[in-house]
Coordinates of C-alpha atoms in Angstrom, one line a residue:
X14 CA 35.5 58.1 -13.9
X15 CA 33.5 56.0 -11.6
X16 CA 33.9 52.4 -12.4
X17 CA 30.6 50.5 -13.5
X18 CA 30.2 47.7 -11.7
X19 CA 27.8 44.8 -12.7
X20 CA 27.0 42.2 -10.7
X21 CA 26.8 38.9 -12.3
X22 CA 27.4 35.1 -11.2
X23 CA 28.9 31.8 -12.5
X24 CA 30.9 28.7 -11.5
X25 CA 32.9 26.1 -13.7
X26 CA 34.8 27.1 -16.9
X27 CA 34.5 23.4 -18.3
X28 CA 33.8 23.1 -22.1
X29 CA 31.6 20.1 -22.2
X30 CA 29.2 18.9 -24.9
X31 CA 25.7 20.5 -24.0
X32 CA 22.6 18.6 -24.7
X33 CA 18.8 19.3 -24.7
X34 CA 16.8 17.3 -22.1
X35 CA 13.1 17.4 -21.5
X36 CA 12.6 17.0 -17.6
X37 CA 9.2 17.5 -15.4
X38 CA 7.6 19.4 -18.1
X39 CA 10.0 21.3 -19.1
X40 CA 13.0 21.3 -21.7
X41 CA 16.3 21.9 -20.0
X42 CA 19.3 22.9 -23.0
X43 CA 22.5 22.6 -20.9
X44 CA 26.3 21.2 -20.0
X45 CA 26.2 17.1 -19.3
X46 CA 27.9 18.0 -16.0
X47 CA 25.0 20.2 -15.1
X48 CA 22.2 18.4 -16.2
X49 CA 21.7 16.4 -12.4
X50 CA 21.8 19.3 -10.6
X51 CA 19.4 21.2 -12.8
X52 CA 17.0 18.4 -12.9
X53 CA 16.5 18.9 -9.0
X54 CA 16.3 22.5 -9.2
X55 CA 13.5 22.1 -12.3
X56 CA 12.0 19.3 -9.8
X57 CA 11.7 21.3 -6.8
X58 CA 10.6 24.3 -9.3
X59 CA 13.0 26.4 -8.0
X60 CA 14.0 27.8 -11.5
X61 CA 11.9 29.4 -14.1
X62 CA 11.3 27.1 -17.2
X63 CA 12.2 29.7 -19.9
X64 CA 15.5 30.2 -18.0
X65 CA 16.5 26.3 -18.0
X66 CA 15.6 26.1 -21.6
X67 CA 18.9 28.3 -22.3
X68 CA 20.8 27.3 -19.0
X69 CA 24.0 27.1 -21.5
X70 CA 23.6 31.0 -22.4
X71 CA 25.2 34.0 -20.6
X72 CA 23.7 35.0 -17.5
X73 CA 22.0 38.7 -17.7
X74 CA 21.6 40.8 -14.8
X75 CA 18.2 40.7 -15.0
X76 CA 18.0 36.6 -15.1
X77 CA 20.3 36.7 -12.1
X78 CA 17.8 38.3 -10.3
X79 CA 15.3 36.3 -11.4
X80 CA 17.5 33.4 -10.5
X81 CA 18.2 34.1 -7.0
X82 CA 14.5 35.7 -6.0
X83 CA 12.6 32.2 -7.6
X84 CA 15.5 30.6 -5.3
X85 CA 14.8 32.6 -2.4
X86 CA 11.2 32.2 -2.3
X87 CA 11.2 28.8 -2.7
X88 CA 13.2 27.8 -0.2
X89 CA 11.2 29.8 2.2
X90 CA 7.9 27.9 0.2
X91 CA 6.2 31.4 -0.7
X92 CA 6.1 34.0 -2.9
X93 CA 7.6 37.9 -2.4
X94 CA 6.3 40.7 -4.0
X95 CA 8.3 44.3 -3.8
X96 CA 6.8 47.3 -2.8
X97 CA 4.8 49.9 -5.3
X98 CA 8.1 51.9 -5.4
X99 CA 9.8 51.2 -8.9
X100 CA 13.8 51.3 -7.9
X101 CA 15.1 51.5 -11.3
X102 CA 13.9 53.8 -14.1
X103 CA 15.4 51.5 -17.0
X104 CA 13.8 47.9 -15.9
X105 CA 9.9 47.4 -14.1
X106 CA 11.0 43.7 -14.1
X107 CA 9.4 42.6 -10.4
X108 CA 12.3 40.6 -9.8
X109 CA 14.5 43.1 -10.1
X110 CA 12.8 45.2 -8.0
X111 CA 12.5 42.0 -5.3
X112 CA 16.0 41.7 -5.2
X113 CA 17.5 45.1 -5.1
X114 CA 14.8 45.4 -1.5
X115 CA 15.8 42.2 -0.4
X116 CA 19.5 43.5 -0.3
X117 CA 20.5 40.6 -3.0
X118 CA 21.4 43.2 -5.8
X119 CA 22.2 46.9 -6.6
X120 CA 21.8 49.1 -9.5
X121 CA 25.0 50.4 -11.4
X122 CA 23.7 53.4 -10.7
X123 CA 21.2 55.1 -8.1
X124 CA 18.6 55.0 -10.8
X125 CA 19.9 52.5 -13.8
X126 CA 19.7 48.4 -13.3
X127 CA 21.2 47.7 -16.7
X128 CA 19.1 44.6 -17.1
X129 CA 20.7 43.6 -20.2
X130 CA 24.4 43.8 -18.7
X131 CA 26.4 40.7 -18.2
X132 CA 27.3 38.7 -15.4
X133 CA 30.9 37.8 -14.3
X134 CA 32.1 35.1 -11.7
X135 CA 33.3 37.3 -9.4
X136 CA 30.3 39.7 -9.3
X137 CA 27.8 36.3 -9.2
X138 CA 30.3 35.1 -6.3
X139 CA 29.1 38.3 -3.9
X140 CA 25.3 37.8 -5.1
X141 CA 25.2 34.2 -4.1
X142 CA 26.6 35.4 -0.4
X143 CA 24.1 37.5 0.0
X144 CA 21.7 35.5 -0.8
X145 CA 23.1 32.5 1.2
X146 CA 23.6 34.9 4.1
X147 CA 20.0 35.7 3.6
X148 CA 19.1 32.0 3.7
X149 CA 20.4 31.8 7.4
X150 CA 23.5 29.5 5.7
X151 CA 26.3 29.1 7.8
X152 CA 29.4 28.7 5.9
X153 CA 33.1 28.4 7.2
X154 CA 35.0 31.5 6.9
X155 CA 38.3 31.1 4.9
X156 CA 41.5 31.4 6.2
X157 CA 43.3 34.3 5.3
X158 CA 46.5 32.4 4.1
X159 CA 44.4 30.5 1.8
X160 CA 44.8 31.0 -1.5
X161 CA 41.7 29.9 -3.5
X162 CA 42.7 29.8 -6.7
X163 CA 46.2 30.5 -8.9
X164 CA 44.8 33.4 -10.5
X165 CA 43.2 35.5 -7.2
X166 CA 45.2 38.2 -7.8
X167 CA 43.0 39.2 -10.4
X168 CA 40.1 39.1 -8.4
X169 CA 38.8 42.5 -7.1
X170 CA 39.2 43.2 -3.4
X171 CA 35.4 43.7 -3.0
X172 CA 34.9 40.1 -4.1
X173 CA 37.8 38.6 -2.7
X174 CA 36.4 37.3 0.7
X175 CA 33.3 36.0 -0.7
X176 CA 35.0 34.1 -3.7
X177 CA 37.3 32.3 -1.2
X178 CA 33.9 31.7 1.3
X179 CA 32.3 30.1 -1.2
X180 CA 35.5 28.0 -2.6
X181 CA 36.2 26.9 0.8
X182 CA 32.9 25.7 1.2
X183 CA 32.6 23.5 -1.7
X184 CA 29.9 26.1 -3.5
X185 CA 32.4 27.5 -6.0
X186 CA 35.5 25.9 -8.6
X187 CA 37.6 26.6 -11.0
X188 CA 38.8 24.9 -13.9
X189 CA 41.2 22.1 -14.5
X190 CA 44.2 24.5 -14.2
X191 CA 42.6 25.6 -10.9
X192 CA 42.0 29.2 -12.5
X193 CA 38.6 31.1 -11.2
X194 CA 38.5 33.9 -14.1
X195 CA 37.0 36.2 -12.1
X196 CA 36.1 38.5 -15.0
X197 CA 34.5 36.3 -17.7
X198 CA 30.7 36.3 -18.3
X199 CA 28.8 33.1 -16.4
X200 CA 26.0 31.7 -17.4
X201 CA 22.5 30.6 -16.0
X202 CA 23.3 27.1 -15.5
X203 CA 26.8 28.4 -13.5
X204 CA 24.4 30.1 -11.7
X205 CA 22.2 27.6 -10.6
X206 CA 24.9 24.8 -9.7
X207 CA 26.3 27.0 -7.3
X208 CA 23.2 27.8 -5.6
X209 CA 21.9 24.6 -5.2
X210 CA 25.4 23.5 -3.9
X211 CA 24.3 26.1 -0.9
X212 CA 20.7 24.7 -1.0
X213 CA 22.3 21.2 0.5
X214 CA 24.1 23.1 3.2
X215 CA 20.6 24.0 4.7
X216 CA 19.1 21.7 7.5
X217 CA 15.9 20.4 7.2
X218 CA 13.7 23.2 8.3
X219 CA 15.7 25.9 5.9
X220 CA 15.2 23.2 3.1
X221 CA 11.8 22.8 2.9
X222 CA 10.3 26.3 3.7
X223 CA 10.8 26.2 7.3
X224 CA 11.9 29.4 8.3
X225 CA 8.1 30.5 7.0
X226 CA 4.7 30.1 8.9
X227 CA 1.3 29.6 6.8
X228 CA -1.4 32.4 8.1
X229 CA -4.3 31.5 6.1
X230 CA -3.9 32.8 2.9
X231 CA -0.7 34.5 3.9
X232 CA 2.9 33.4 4.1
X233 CA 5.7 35.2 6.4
X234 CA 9.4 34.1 6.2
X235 CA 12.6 34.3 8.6
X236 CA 14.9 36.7 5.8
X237 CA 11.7 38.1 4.4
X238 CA 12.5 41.7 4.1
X239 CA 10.1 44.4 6.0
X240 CA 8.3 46.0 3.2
X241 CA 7.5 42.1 1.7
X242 CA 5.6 41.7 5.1
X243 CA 4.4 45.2 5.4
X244 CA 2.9 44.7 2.0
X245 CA 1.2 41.8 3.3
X246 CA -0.2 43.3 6.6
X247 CA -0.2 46.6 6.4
X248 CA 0.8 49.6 8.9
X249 CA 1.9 47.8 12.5
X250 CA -0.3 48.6 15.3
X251 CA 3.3 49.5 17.0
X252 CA 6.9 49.4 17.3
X253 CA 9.1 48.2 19.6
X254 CA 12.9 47.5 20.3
X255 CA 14.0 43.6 21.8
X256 CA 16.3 42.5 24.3
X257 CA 18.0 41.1 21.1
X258 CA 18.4 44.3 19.5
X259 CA 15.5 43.5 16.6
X260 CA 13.3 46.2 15.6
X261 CA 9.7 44.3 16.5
X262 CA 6.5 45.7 14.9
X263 CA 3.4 44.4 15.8
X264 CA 1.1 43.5 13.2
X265 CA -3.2 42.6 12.7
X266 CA -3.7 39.0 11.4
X267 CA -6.6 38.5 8.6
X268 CA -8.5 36.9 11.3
X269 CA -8.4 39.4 13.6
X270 CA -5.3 38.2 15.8
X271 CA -1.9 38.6 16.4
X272 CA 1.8 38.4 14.2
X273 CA 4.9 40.0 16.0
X274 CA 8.2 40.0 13.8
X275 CA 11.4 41.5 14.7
X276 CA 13.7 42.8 12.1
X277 CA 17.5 43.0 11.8
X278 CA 19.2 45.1 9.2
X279 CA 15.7 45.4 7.3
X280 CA 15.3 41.4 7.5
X281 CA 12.7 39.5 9.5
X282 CA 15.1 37.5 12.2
X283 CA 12.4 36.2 14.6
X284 CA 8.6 35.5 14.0
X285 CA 5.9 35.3 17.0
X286 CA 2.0 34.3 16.4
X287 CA -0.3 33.0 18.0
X288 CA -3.4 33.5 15.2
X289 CA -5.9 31.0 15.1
X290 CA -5.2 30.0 11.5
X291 CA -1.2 29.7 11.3
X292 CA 0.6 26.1 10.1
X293 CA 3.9 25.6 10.5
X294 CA 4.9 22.2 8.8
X295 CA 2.4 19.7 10.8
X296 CA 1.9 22.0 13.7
X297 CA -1.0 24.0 13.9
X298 CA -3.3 25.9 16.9
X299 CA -5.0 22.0 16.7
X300 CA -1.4 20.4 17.9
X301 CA -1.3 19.4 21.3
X302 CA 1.4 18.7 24.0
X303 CA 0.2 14.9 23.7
X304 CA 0.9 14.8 20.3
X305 CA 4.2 16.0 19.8
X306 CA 7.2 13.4 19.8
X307 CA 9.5 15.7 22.1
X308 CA 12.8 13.2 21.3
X309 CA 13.9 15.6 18.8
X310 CA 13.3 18.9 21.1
X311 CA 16.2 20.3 23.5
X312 CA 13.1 20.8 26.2
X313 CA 10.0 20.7 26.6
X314 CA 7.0 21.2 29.8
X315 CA 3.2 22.0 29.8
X316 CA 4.5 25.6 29.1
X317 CA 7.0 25.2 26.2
X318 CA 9.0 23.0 24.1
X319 CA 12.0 23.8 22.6
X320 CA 13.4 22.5 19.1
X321 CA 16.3 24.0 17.4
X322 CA 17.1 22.8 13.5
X323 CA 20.2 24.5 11.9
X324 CA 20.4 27.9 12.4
X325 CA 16.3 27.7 13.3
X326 CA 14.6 27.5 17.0
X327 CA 11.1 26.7 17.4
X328 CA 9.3 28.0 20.6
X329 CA 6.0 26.3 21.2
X330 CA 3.8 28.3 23.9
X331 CA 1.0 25.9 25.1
X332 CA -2.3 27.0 26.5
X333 CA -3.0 26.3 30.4
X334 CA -6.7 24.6 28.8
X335 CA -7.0 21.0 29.7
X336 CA -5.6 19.3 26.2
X337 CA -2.8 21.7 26.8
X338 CA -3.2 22.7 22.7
X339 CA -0.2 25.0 21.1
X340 CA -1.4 28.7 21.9
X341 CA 1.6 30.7 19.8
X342 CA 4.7 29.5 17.8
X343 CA 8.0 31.6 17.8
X344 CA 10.7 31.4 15.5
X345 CA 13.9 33.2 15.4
X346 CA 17.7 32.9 13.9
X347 CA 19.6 30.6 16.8
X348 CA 22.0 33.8 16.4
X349 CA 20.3 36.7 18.4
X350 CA 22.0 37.1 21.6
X351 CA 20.0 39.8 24.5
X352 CA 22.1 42.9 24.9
X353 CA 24.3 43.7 27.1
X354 CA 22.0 46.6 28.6
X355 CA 19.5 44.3 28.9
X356 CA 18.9 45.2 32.7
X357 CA 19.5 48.9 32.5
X358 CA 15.8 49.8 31.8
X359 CA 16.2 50.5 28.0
X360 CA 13.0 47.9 27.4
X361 CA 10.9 48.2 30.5
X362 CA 8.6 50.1 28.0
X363 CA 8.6 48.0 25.2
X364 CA 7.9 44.8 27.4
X365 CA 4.8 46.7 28.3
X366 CA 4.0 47.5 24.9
X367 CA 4.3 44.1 24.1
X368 CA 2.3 42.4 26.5
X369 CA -0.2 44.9 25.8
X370 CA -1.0 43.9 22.4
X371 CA 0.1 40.2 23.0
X372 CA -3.0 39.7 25.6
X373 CA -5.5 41.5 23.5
X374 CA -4.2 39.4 20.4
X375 CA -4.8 36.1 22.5
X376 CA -8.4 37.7 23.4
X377 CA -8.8 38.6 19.6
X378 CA -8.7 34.9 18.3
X379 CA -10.9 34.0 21.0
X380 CA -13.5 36.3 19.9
X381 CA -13.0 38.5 23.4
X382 CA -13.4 42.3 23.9
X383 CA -10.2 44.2 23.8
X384 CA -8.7 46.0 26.7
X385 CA -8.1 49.1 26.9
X386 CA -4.7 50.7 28.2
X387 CA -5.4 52.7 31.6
X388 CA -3.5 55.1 32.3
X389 CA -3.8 55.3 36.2
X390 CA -4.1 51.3 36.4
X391 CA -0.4 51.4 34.1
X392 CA 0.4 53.7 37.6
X393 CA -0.3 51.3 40.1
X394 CA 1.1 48.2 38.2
X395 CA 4.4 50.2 38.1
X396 CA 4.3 51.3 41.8
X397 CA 4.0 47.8 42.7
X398 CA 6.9 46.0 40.1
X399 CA 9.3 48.8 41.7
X400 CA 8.2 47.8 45.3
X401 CA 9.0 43.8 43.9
X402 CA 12.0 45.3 42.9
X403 CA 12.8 47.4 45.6
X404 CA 12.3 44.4 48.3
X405 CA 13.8 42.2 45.3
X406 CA 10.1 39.8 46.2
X407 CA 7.8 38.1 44.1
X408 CA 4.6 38.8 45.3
X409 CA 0.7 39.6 45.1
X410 CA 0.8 41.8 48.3
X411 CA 2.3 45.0 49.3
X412 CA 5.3 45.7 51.8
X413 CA 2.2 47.0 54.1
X414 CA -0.2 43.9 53.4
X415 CA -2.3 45.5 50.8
X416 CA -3.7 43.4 47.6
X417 CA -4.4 44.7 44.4
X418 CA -8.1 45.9 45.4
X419 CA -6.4 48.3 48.1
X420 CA -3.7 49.3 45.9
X421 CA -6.4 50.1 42.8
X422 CA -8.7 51.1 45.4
X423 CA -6.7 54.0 46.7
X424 CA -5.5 55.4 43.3
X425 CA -9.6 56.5 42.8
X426 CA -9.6 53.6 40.3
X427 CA -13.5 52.6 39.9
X428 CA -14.5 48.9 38.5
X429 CA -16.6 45.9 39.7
X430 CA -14.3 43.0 38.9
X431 CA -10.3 43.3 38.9
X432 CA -7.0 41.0 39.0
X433 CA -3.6 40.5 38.8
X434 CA -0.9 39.2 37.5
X435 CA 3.3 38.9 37.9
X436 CA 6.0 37.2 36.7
X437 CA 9.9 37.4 37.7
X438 CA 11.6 36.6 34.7
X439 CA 15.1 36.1 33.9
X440 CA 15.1 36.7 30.3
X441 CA 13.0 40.1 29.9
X442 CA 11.3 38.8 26.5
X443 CA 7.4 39.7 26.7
X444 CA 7.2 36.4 24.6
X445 CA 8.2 34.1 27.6
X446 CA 5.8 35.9 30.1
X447 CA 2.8 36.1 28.1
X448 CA 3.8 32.2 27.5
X449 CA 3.6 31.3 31.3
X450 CA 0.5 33.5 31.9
X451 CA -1.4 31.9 29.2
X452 CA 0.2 27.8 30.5
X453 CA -1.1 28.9 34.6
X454 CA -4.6 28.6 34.9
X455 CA -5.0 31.2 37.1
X456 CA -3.1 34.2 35.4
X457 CA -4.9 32.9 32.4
X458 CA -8.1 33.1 33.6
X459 CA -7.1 37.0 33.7
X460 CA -6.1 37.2 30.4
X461 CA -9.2 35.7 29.1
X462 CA -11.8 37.0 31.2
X463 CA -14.8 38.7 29.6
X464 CA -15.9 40.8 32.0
X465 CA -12.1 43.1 32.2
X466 CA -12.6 46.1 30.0
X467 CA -9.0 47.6 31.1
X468 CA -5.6 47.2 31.9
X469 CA -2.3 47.9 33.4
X470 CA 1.1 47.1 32.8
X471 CA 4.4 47.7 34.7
X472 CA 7.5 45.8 34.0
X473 CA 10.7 47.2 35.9
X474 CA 14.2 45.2 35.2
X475 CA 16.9 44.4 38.7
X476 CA 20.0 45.2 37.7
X477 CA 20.9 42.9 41.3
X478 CA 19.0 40.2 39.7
X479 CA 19.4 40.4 35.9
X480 CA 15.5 39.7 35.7
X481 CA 12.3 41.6 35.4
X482 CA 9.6 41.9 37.9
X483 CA 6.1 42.3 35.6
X484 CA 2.5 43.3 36.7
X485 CA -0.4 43.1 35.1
X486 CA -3.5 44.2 37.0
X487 CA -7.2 44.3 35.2
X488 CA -10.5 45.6 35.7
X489 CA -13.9 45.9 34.5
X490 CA -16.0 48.9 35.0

């Protein structure tokens, strides 16, 4: 018979006198040794009242869940709703449903929750991994000749690693005897020490909601899953694959404009806008390179400023216009690494893509006609990246002299206005050369001119080079 596994959470097994304290509104029943910690977490209203009025009592699955999604969301400063798909046919508790798409928790079952089951340490020790994985928390991994506690033997294998991550790291204890008992029941206040022991291992930006980005009335989140943003947004306008290996689908703003995210293992690990309405703590589309105190960033230029907090970096892309005002904001884990076929060709299409819907989302916001994608301009763009790359030059003009008039001119291309734009660019990302097109005044007066009603795109990557020659040539008919 299959075991049944339940997956439950808790921390110290100290039998301390509890007490009844009314706190921000609130009347929290609980251990004296808890009472601090659950004050914060009631303060920062990261833990459902009716849940810290019986912090003392045993942890059910279906409080667990609601313990660690009101935890989630709030350190991400938003709320998550699941998709209209009901996991579980014994439990329609949201939370639940949150959780189990989040990754944070399972069923016992493919179709039973068992809301009502208990929670033991060992099972709350693998939850609280998740979600402090999920969290973008780095935490020290143990040393296998550790031994975290006198009794690990009787912890199961599966929970083994992440009982002695979390002891080594200060988030987990035992009792006085230095037993965990991995197998007895936990309860909520357990629950809630440990996670807000993880909480203080965050930096600033993961503390305070920081890994999320205000678009309007909307909220997206670094660890938000895909079908929490889908929800949100809707169907992408298209699908891509990065240089870092994310899964990036390109999504419509409310106001009309532009939200890229990139997803890892179903999780959103890098965030790009550049929507007329988005806040990020103090910084806004109204933030310009003059008011920014650049001592904390790692670099910074007309072009873009750099600022990396924890496991956080914050790309600023500023607009070529006088004031130099921010023009996008990208986010992303300091993790992702570019692959190692980064050069091979894999992405020439998707840096297309990309730039595609990245210029018309800039022209979106500023109230511009879209372009459209030509097929026999995309033709000439790509002839000439491959000459770039051929002659491994940079350049507006031809190996035989000709601009891009002569070049558009004798593919049968009809218009009344054109231009052009290229980039060579070490790192491949679409990101970075829409950023430097949009801080030149020149290739920005491309992107943004009225009159274009088409487009071209041809990005080609040099293996010789490791970089990417890009084109970009427009017209109006």
């Amino acid at each position: 018979m299959k075991e049944r596994r339940r997956w439950q959470a808790a921390l110290c097994l100290l039998l301390l006198l509890l007490m009844t304290v009314p706190v921000f509104g609130a009347s929290i029943t609980c251990s004296s040794w808890a009472r601090p910690t659950l004050e914060q977490a009631a303060e920062a209203n990261l833990v459902d009242s009716t849940l810290l009025a019986k912090a003392n009592k045993t942890a059910t699955r279906a409080e667990l869940a609601r313990l660690v999604v009101d935890f989630y969301a709030g350190q991400l400063g938003g709320q998550y709703t699941a998709s209209n798909q009901k996991p579980f046919t014994d439990t329609e508790d949201l939370s639940v449903a949150v959780a189990y798409e989040l990754g944070l928790m399972s069923g016992v079952s493919a179709t039973q929750f068992d809301p009502n089951g208990t929670v033991s340490r060992e099972q709350m020790a693998s939850v609280v991994m998740r979600l402090m994985k999920k969290l973008g928390i780095q935490l020290a991994a143990p040393s296998s000749a550790t031994k975290a506690f006198g009794d690990e033997s009787s912890i199961s294998s599966w929970a083994l690693y992440d009982v002695k991550t979390l002891k080594q790291n200060g988030l987990l204890s035992g009792d006085e005897a230095g037993l965990f008992h991995p197998k007895t029941s936990c309860t909520i206040e357990q629950v809630i020490v440990v996670m807000m022991q993880g909480a203080g291992r965050m930096s600033n930006v993961a503390a305070t909601a920081t890994q999320g980005l205000q678009l309007g009335g909307q909220a997206v989140a670094l660890g938000e899953s895909e079908s929490s943003i889908g929800a949100k947004f809707g169907q992408p306008k298209a699908t891509t694959t990065s240089i870092y290996g994310t899964t990036r689908k390109m999504y419509q703003t409310a106001d009309g404009t532009f939200l890229l995210v990139g997803f890892s293992n179903g999780s959103a690990a890098e965030i790009f806008t550049n929507s007329k309405s988005f806040r990020y703590g103090e910084i806004s589309q109204q933030t310009t390179y003059g008011q920014l105190n650049f001592s904390s960033y790692t670099s910074y230029s007309v072009e873009k400023a750099v600022k990396k907090d924890g496991n956080v970096t914050m790309t600023l892309y500023f607009d070529g216009a006088t004031s130099h005002p921010v023009e996008g904001i990208y986010l992303a884990r300091t993790s992702l690494q570019a692959g190692a076929n980064l050069y091979d060709g894999s992405f020439d299409g998707d840096v297309e893509t990309e730039l595609f819907y990245l210029i018309n989302g800039t022209r979106a916001k500023r109230g511009l006609s879209l372009l459209n994608r030509n097929a026999f301009s995309d033709a000439v763009a790509k002839a000439h990246a491959d000459e770039m790359k051929k002659y491994l030059k940079g350049s507006y003009l031809s190996a035989d002299g000709k601009n891009v008039f002569e070049r558009m001119d004798g593919a049968n291309i009809s218009y009344e206005e054109a231009g052009e734009n290229i980039c060579t660019t070490v790192s491949g990302d679409a990101l970075e050369i829409y950023g430097w097109w949009m801080s030149n005044i020149s290739t920005r007066a491309n992107l943004l001119e009225d009159s274009f009603t088409d487009v071209g795109i041809g990005a080609v990557a040099v293996p010789q080079r490791s970089c990417f020659y890009v084109v970009a040539d427009f017209f109006g008919r």
